[in-house]
Structures are given as structure tokens and as C-alpha cells.
Amino acid sequence: MRVGQIVFLLAAVGFATYATRLRSTRTDRLIHLLLAAAGFVLVLYPDWSTEVAHRMGIGRGVDLIIYLFIVFSLFHYASGAAKSRQLERAVTVIVRRLAIAEAKHDSGLAAAAGGERLSPSEAGISAIRVSLDAPPASAAGR
Amino acid sequence: MVPAFNEGPALAAVLADLVRLPYRVVVVDDGSADDTAAQAGRFDVCLLRHIWNLGQGAALATGISYALGLPATRYVVTFDADGQHSAADISQMITALETGGLDVVLGTRFGRDGSARGIPFVRRLTLRLGTAFTRLTTGLCLTDTHNGMRAFTAAAAGQMMITQNRMAHASEILSRIAELGLRYRELPVTISYDGYSAAKGQRSIDAVTILWDIATSRMR
């Protein structure tokens, strides 16, 4: 066994461990475990990728793996972007509710305004106390 | 309603003008890192604070949500915090809403002699492209699509539902006006392009960001 193989086998094991710990849904874990397993096998038997590539009409095994990598990366990017939009929306709702709940000046009116719009399940959010003196860390622009 | 992000240097002068008027002033501090909130605190205004910078669209949505919760709110007028607007224009916008049977009055920096004076050429060109784009996408014939001064009846403000956190909210407001068939008109307002607001305000290149936000707004 060559040194390179040992390095990448360890990487595949590391990836599998990471994926099973970090990924929450069962399908997600399964997909990542399969990916790790495929990596493991291909490191041990590099010629197999060439074999599969030839059957698919692709020149080299390396090319096949690069194409697959690109496709996976694109999916990963898309799901990350969707997730980040979801987060942004959630943050907006929380920041807005805090702003209204903690309105300064006419606090009585503000409480009426905020309270009216909170459903019981969401009302807990207004109880979260966040220090207004904490410096805002983002600069999303105006 | 005054959305403000790091407007400490200009806000005091703006609020000093606004508190003289017989309206309730709501300042939305959009997570400023400077003394914007402290400046607002010196005046008799309602102060809402975003603990995180979300963008002007989000600040407007917060302010509208708050204002509509107040029982006395009949109209909502948005007013930029950088001192480019004139407080004297507010009453004529409200008068236009009341007497014209309108839902929305949009400020325009074009259309009255002299009001467009001092607008840099590149900005003028960008704004013109913006109006052409708006005409194509919404069918609204406007001379100025990104003017911070707008007046809504409470009912119209409640229908806006701004979801664009950043600057694309301006296009979003216009889309809502078109979709809902709201009665609108433009009213010339005074804009002063002094050094401060020109430096602090949007750059013309931001038009690209706005287009991107609109294009990706349907991605979930």
C-alpha cells in the first residue's frame, strides 16, 4: 500500500465520522456514508473508476470523479443557499419582534402593538432578552 | 417613519425638523454601530432597534408593523435619515392621499422644475434605467422608482408585506402596488444631494445588487 492511499483512506474514515455526527437526517447520513464508502473502495482499487468511466463512455476514471464532484458541489451550494435564506428569514422575524417588543418611548403602546401580532407559540420569542448594547456584528448593507 | 443605519451625523438635524410636525415619528435603528440610537433618543420619537443589521427593506417592514399596531395610525410616510428629504413635503403628500382618494403617494425627484437639480449624471442615468425596468416588469409609469419618500394609507401599508430585506424592497413595493391595483401617483419632492447623503447613500453600482436580489427572490 502506498503512502497516498493511507492518507486518503484516513480522510475517507474522517469524512464518514464527521458526516454521521453532523448530519441529522437518516437519508443524509446514508448518502454521506455511501460517499465515504465509495471513496474508500476507489482509493484501494483506483482502476475500478476507469473501468466504470469506460462503460459510461468517459475517457478516464479521474474525469468521471471530477464530474461527479462538480455535480455534488452544485447541489451542496444550492442547498446551502436555500438554508441561508431560511436562516435570514428567521433572523429577520426574531430581530423585528425584539425591536417592536422593546420599542422605546411609548412602551405601553408598543406592547399593545407587539402583543397583538404574536401568536401564543411565538410569544416566547419576546421573552428572550438580548442586550441592546451588544454591538451588531453584521453589515448587510442598507 | 425614518429607517436609519449609521446615520448618527445627519439624524439629529432630520429629527429636529420632523418633531416640529404634528405627526408621530418612528425611527428604526437598523443595527447601527454608531450613535444613531443615542441621537434619536434626544428627541421625542419612538425608537425601534434592530439588534442586527438587516437592511432598509427590513427596517421599513418593522416600522410599518409597529405603526399599524398603534390605534391612531392613518397614514405612514417613509423619510430617509440622511437629510436628503425636506420635512415640508410630508404634509403635501398626506394632503394628496386625503384629497386624491389615493392609496399611495410616491415621491419623485424629477418632474418639477429645479427639484432634480444637482443629481450627478451617472445617478440620473441609473435612475432612468430603473424606471424603464419598472415599466417593463410592473407596467407602472413612474419617473423615480427609488425615492425614499413614500406615503401610504394604513390599509395600503398593511398590504405591502415587504420581504426584501435590502434595497430591492423599492421594486417590491412597486410590484405590490401593481398587483393590488392600488391608486397611486407621484408627487415631486425636494431632494438635496449634499456631500453627506451622496457619500453615505447608495452607489449607482448598487443597481446590480438590486437586480440580483430581485432575480433570486423566488429561490427558496
Coordinates of C-alpha atoms in Angstrom, one line a residue:
Chain A
M1 CA 0.0 0.0 0.0
R2 CA 1.3 3.4 -0.9
V3 CA 1.5 6.4 1.4
G4 CA -1.0 8.4 -0.7
Q5 CA -3.5 5.6 -0.3
I6 CA -3.2 5.6 3.5
V7 CA -3.6 9.4 3.6
F8 CA -6.8 9.2 1.6
L9 CA -8.2 6.2 3.4
L10 CA -7.8 8.1 6.7
A11 CA -9.5 11.1 5.0
A12 CA -12.5 8.9 4.0
V13 CA -12.8 7.5 7.5
G14 CA -12.6 11.0 8.9
F15 CA -15.3 12.2 6.5
A16 CA -17.6 9.2 7.5
T17 CA -17.2 10.0 11.2
Y18 CA -17.9 13.7 10.6
A19 CA -20.9 13.1 8.3
T20 CA -22.6 10.7 10.7
R21 CA -22.1 13.1 13.6
L22 CA -23.1 16.4 11.9
R23 CA -25.8 15.3 9.6
S24 CA -29.1 14.9 11.3
T25 CA -31.5 13.1 8.9
R26 CA -31.2 9.4 8.2
T27 CA -31.1 9.8 4.4
D28 CA -28.4 12.4 4.7
R29 CA -26.3 10.2 6.8
L30 CA -26.8 7.3 4.5
I31 CA -25.8 9.3 1.4
H32 CA -22.6 10.6 3.1
L33 CA -21.7 7.1 4.4
L34 CA -22.1 5.7 0.8
L35 CA -19.9 8.5 -0.5
A36 CA -17.3 7.7 2.1
A37 CA -17.5 4.0 1.3
A38 CA -17.2 4.7 -2.5
G39 CA -14.1 6.9 -1.7
F40 CA -12.6 4.1 0.4
V41 CA -13.1 1.5 -2.3
L42 CA -11.7 3.8 -5.1
V43 CA -8.6 4.5 -3.1
L44 CA -8.0 0.8 -2.6
Y45 CA -8.8 -0.1 -6.2
P46 CA -8.1 3.0 -8.4
D47 CA -8.6 1.1 -11.6
W48 CA -12.3 0.5 -10.9
S49 CA -13.1 4.1 -11.5
T50 CA -11.5 3.9 -15.0
E51 CA -13.5 0.7 -15.6
V52 CA -16.8 2.4 -14.7
A53 CA -15.8 5.5 -16.7
H54 CA -15.2 3.5 -19.8
R55 CA -18.5 1.8 -19.5
M56 CA -20.2 5.2 -19.3
G57 CA -18.2 6.5 -22.3
I58 CA -16.0 8.7 -20.3
G59 CA -12.3 8.7 -21.0
R60 CA -10.6 8.4 -17.7
G61 CA -11.7 7.5 -14.1
V62 CA -10.3 10.8 -12.9
D63 CA -12.6 12.7 -15.2
L64 CA -15.6 10.7 -14.0
I65 CA -14.8 11.6 -10.4
I66 CA -14.3 15.3 -11.3
Y67 CA -17.7 15.4 -13.0
L68 CA -19.4 13.7 -10.0
F69 CA -17.6 16.2 -7.7
I70 CA -18.9 19.1 -9.7
V71 CA -22.4 17.8 -9.6
F72 CA -22.3 17.2 -5.9
S73 CA -20.8 20.6 -5.3
L74 CA -23.6 22.3 -7.2
F75 CA -26.2 20.5 -5.1
H76 CA -24.4 21.4 -2.0
Y77 CA -24.2 25.0 -3.0
A78 CA -27.9 25.2 -3.8
S79 CA -29.0 23.6 -0.5
G80 CA -26.6 25.9 1.4
A81 CA -28.1 28.9 -0.3
A82 CA -31.6 27.8 0.5
K83 CA -30.7 27.1 4.1
S84 CA -29.1 30.5 4.4
R85 CA -32.2 32.2 3.0
Q86 CA -34.3 30.3 5.6
L87 CA -32.0 31.5 8.3
E88 CA -32.1 35.1 7.1
R89 CA -35.9 35.0 7.2
A90 CA -35.9 33.5 10.7
V91 CA -33.4 36.1 11.9
T92 CA -35.5 38.9 10.4
V93 CA -38.6 37.7 12.3
I94 CA -36.7 37.5 15.6
V95 CA -35.0 40.9 15.2
R96 CA -38.2 42.5 14.2
R97 CA -40.2 41.1 17.1
L98 CA -37.4 42.2 19.5
A99 CA -37.4 45.7 18.1
I100 CA -41.2 46.0 18.5
A101 CA -41.3 44.4 21.9
E102 CA -38.6 46.6 23.2
A103 CA -39.7 49.9 21.5
K104 CA -38.5 52.9 23.5
H105 CA -40.6 55.9 24.3
D106 CA -44.2 54.8 24.3
S107 CA -43.7 51.3 25.7
G108 CA -47.4 50.8 26.6
L109 CA -48.5 51.3 23.0
A110 CA -45.6 49.2 21.8
A111 CA -46.5 46.3 24.0
A112 CA -50.1 46.5 22.7
A113 CA -48.8 46.6 19.1
G114 CA -46.4 43.8 19.6
G115 CA -48.7 41.6 21.7
E116 CA -51.5 41.8 19.2
R117 CA -49.3 40.3 16.5
L118 CA -47.8 37.5 18.5
S119 CA -49.4 34.1 18.3
P120 CA -49.2 32.1 21.5
S121 CA -46.5 29.8 20.1
E122 CA -44.4 32.8 19.1
A123 CA -44.9 34.8 22.2
G124 CA -42.0 33.1 23.9
I125 CA -39.7 35.0 21.5
S126 CA -40.5 38.3 23.0
A127 CA -39.3 36.9 26.4
I128 CA -35.8 36.4 25.1
R129 CA -33.6 39.1 26.5
V130 CA -30.8 40.3 24.3
S131 CA -28.6 43.1 25.4
L132 CA -29.2 46.1 23.1
D133 CA -25.7 47.3 23.9
A134 CA -24.1 44.3 22.2
P135 CA -22.5 45.7 19.0
P136 CA -24.3 44.4 15.9
A137 CA -21.9 42.1 14.1
S138 CA -23.1 42.2 10.6
A139 CA -23.1 44.8 7.8
A140 CA -25.6 43.5 5.3
G141 CA -25.8 47.0 3.8
R142 CA -28.8 49.1 3.5
Chain B
M1 CA -41.0 56.7 9.6
V2 CA -37.3 57.0 9.5
P3 CA -35.1 53.9 8.8
A4 CA -31.6 54.7 9.9
F5 CA -28.4 52.8 9.6
N6 CA -25.2 54.5 10.8
E7 CA -26.8 57.9 10.3
G8 CA -25.5 59.5 13.6
P9 CA -24.0 62.6 11.9
A10 CA -27.2 63.5 10.0
L11 CA -30.0 62.1 12.1
A12 CA -30.2 64.9 14.6
A13 CA -30.9 67.6 12.0
V14 CA -33.5 65.4 10.3
L15 CA -35.3 64.6 13.6
A16 CA -35.2 68.3 14.7
D17 CA -37.3 69.1 11.6
L18 CA -39.6 66.2 12.0
V19 CA -40.6 66.6 15.6
R20 CA -41.9 70.1 14.9
L21 CA -44.6 68.5 12.8
P22 CA -47.9 67.2 14.2
Y23 CA -47.0 63.6 13.5
R24 CA -45.7 60.7 15.4
V25 CA -42.1 60.0 14.4
V26 CA -40.8 56.4 14.4
V27 CA -37.1 55.8 14.0
V28 CA -36.0 52.3 13.1
D29 CA -32.3 51.9 14.0
D30 CA -31.2 49.1 11.7
G31 CA -28.4 47.7 13.9
S32 CA -26.2 50.8 13.6
A33 CA -22.7 50.6 15.0
D34 CA -22.5 54.4 15.7
D35 CA -24.5 56.7 17.9
T36 CA -27.7 56.6 15.7
A37 CA -29.8 55.4 18.6
A38 CA -28.4 57.9 21.1
Q39 CA -29.1 60.7 18.6
A40 CA -32.7 59.5 18.2
G41 CA -33.0 59.2 22.0
R42 CA -32.5 63.0 22.3
F43 CA -35.8 63.6 20.5
D44 CA -39.4 62.9 21.3
V45 CA -39.7 59.9 18.9
C46 CA -40.5 56.2 19.1
L47 CA -37.3 54.3 18.7
L48 CA -37.2 50.7 17.4
R49 CA -33.8 49.0 17.4
H50 CA -32.8 46.1 15.2
I51 CA -30.1 44.3 17.2
W52 CA -28.7 43.1 13.9
N53 CA -28.3 45.0 10.6
L54 CA -31.0 43.6 8.3
G55 CA -31.2 46.3 5.6
Q56 CA -33.6 49.1 4.7
G57 CA -36.4 47.0 3.5
A58 CA -36.5 45.1 6.7
A59 CA -36.3 48.3 8.7
L60 CA -39.3 49.7 6.8
A61 CA -41.3 46.4 7.4
T62 CA -40.5 46.6 11.1
G63 CA -41.6 50.2 11.3
I64 CA -44.8 49.5 9.3
S65 CA -45.6 46.6 11.5
Y66 CA -45.1 48.7 14.6
A67 CA -47.0 51.8 13.2
L68 CA -50.0 49.7 12.2
G69 CA -50.2 48.3 15.8
L70 CA -50.8 51.9 17.0
P71 CA -54.5 52.6 17.0
A72 CA -54.1 56.2 15.8
T73 CA -52.2 55.4 12.6
R74 CA -54.0 56.6 9.5
Y75 CA -51.0 57.2 7.2
V76 CA -47.4 56.0 7.0
V77 CA -44.8 58.3 5.4
T78 CA -41.3 57.0 5.0
F79 CA -38.5 59.5 5.2
D80 CA -34.7 59.0 4.7
A81 CA -32.5 59.6 7.7
D82 CA -29.6 61.2 5.7
G83 CA -31.1 64.6 5.3
Q84 CA -31.9 64.4 1.6
H85 CA -35.6 65.0 2.1
S86 CA -37.5 68.0 3.1
A87 CA -39.9 67.7 6.1
A88 CA -42.1 70.4 4.4
D89 CA -43.0 67.8 1.7
I90 CA -44.7 65.5 4.2
S91 CA -47.9 67.5 4.6
Q92 CA -48.5 67.8 0.9
M93 CA -48.1 64.1 0.4
I94 CA -50.7 63.4 3.1
T95 CA -52.9 66.0 1.5
A96 CA -52.6 64.3 -1.8
L97 CA -53.6 61.0 -0.2
E98 CA -56.6 62.5 1.5
T99 CA -57.9 64.7 -1.3
G100 CA -57.0 62.5 -4.2
G101 CA -58.6 59.3 -2.8
L102 CA -55.2 57.6 -3.3
D103 CA -53.7 54.6 -1.5
V104 CA -50.0 55.5 -2.2
V105 CA -48.2 58.7 -3.0
L106 CA -44.6 58.2 -4.2
G107 CA -42.0 61.0 -4.0
T108 CA -40.2 61.8 -7.2
R109 CA -37.1 63.9 -7.6
F110 CA -38.0 64.6 -11.2
G111 CA -41.0 66.3 -12.6
R112 CA -40.8 69.7 -11.0
D113 CA -38.5 72.4 -12.2
G114 CA -35.5 72.6 -10.1
S115 CA -36.2 69.6 -7.9
A116 CA -33.8 67.4 -9.9
R117 CA -31.0 70.0 -9.7
G118 CA -27.6 68.7 -8.6
I119 CA -28.2 65.0 -9.4
P120 CA -25.0 63.6 -10.8
F121 CA -25.2 62.3 -14.4
V122 CA -24.4 58.7 -13.6
R123 CA -27.1 58.6 -10.9
R124 CA -29.6 60.2 -13.3
L125 CA -28.8 57.5 -15.9
T126 CA -29.1 54.7 -13.3
L127 CA -32.4 56.0 -12.1
R128 CA -33.7 56.3 -15.7
L129 CA -32.8 52.6 -16.3
G130 CA -34.6 51.8 -13.1
T131 CA -37.8 53.4 -14.3
A132 CA -37.5 51.6 -17.7
F133 CA -37.1 48.3 -15.9
T134 CA -40.1 49.0 -13.6
R135 CA -42.2 49.9 -16.6
L136 CA -41.3 46.6 -18.2
T137 CA -41.9 44.5 -15.1
T138 CA -44.8 46.1 -13.4
G139 CA -46.4 48.4 -16.0
L140 CA -46.2 51.3 -13.7
C141 CA -45.2 54.6 -15.3
L142 CA -43.0 56.3 -12.9
T143 CA -40.3 58.9 -13.1
D144 CA -38.4 57.8 -10.0
T145 CA -38.5 54.2 -8.6
H146 CA -36.1 54.6 -5.7
N147 CA -37.2 57.6 -3.8
G148 CA -37.2 57.1 -0.1
M149 CA -40.2 59.3 0.4
R150 CA -43.4 57.4 0.2
A151 CA -46.8 57.9 1.8
F152 CA -49.3 55.1 2.4
T153 CA -52.7 54.9 3.9
A154 CA -52.7 52.5 6.8
A155 CA -54.6 49.9 4.7
A156 CA -52.1 50.1 1.8
A157 CA -49.1 49.9 4.2
G158 CA -50.6 46.8 5.7
Q159 CA -50.7 45.2 2.2
M160 CA -47.1 45.9 1.4
M161 CA -45.6 42.8 3.1
I162 CA -42.0 43.7 2.3
T163 CA -39.9 40.6 2.2
Q164 CA -36.8 42.0 0.5
N165 CA -34.6 43.0 3.4
R166 CA -32.2 45.1 1.4
M167 CA -32.7 47.7 -1.3
A168 CA -34.8 45.6 -3.7
H169 CA -37.8 46.4 -1.4
A170 CA -38.3 49.5 -3.5
S171 CA -39.1 47.4 -6.5
E172 CA -41.1 45.1 -4.3
I173 CA -43.3 47.9 -3.1
L174 CA -44.0 48.9 -6.7
S175 CA -44.8 45.3 -7.7
R176 CA -47.3 45.1 -4.8
I177 CA -48.9 48.4 -6.0
A178 CA -49.3 47.0 -9.5
E179 CA -50.6 43.6 -8.3
L180 CA -53.1 45.0 -5.9
G181 CA -54.2 47.7 -8.3
L182 CA -53.6 50.4 -5.7
R183 CA -54.4 54.0 -6.6
Y184 CA -51.1 55.9 -6.7
R185 CA -49.5 59.0 -8.0
E186 CA -46.1 60.6 -7.9
L187 CA -45.5 63.9 -6.2
P188 CA -42.4 66.0 -6.8
V189 CA -40.3 66.3 -3.6
T190 CA -37.2 68.2 -2.9
I191 CA -34.0 66.2 -2.8
S192 CA -30.8 67.8 -1.7
Y193 CA -27.7 65.9 -2.9
D194 CA -25.2 67.3 -0.4
G195 CA -21.9 65.7 0.2
Y196 CA -23.0 63.7 3.1
S197 CA -26.0 61.9 1.6
A198 CA -24.2 61.4 -1.7
A199 CA -21.3 59.7 0.1
K200 CA -23.5 57.7 2.6
G201 CA -26.3 56.8 0.2
Q202 CA -26.4 54.2 -2.5
R203 CA -23.8 54.0 -5.2
S204 CA -25.0 53.6 -8.7
I205 CA -23.4 50.1 -8.8
D206 CA -25.9 49.0 -6.2
A207 CA -28.4 48.7 -9.0
V208 CA -26.7 45.5 -9.9
T209 CA -27.2 44.1 -6.4
I210 CA -30.9 45.1 -6.5
L211 CA -31.3 43.3 -9.8
W212 CA -29.6 40.2 -8.3
D213 CA -31.9 40.3 -5.2
I214 CA -35.0 40.5 -7.4
A215 CA -33.8 37.7 -9.7
T216 CA -33.1 35.4 -6.8
S217 CA -36.1 36.3 -4.7
R218 CA -38.0 33.3 -6.0
M219 CA -35.4 30.9 -4.9
R220 CA -36.4 29.0 -1.8

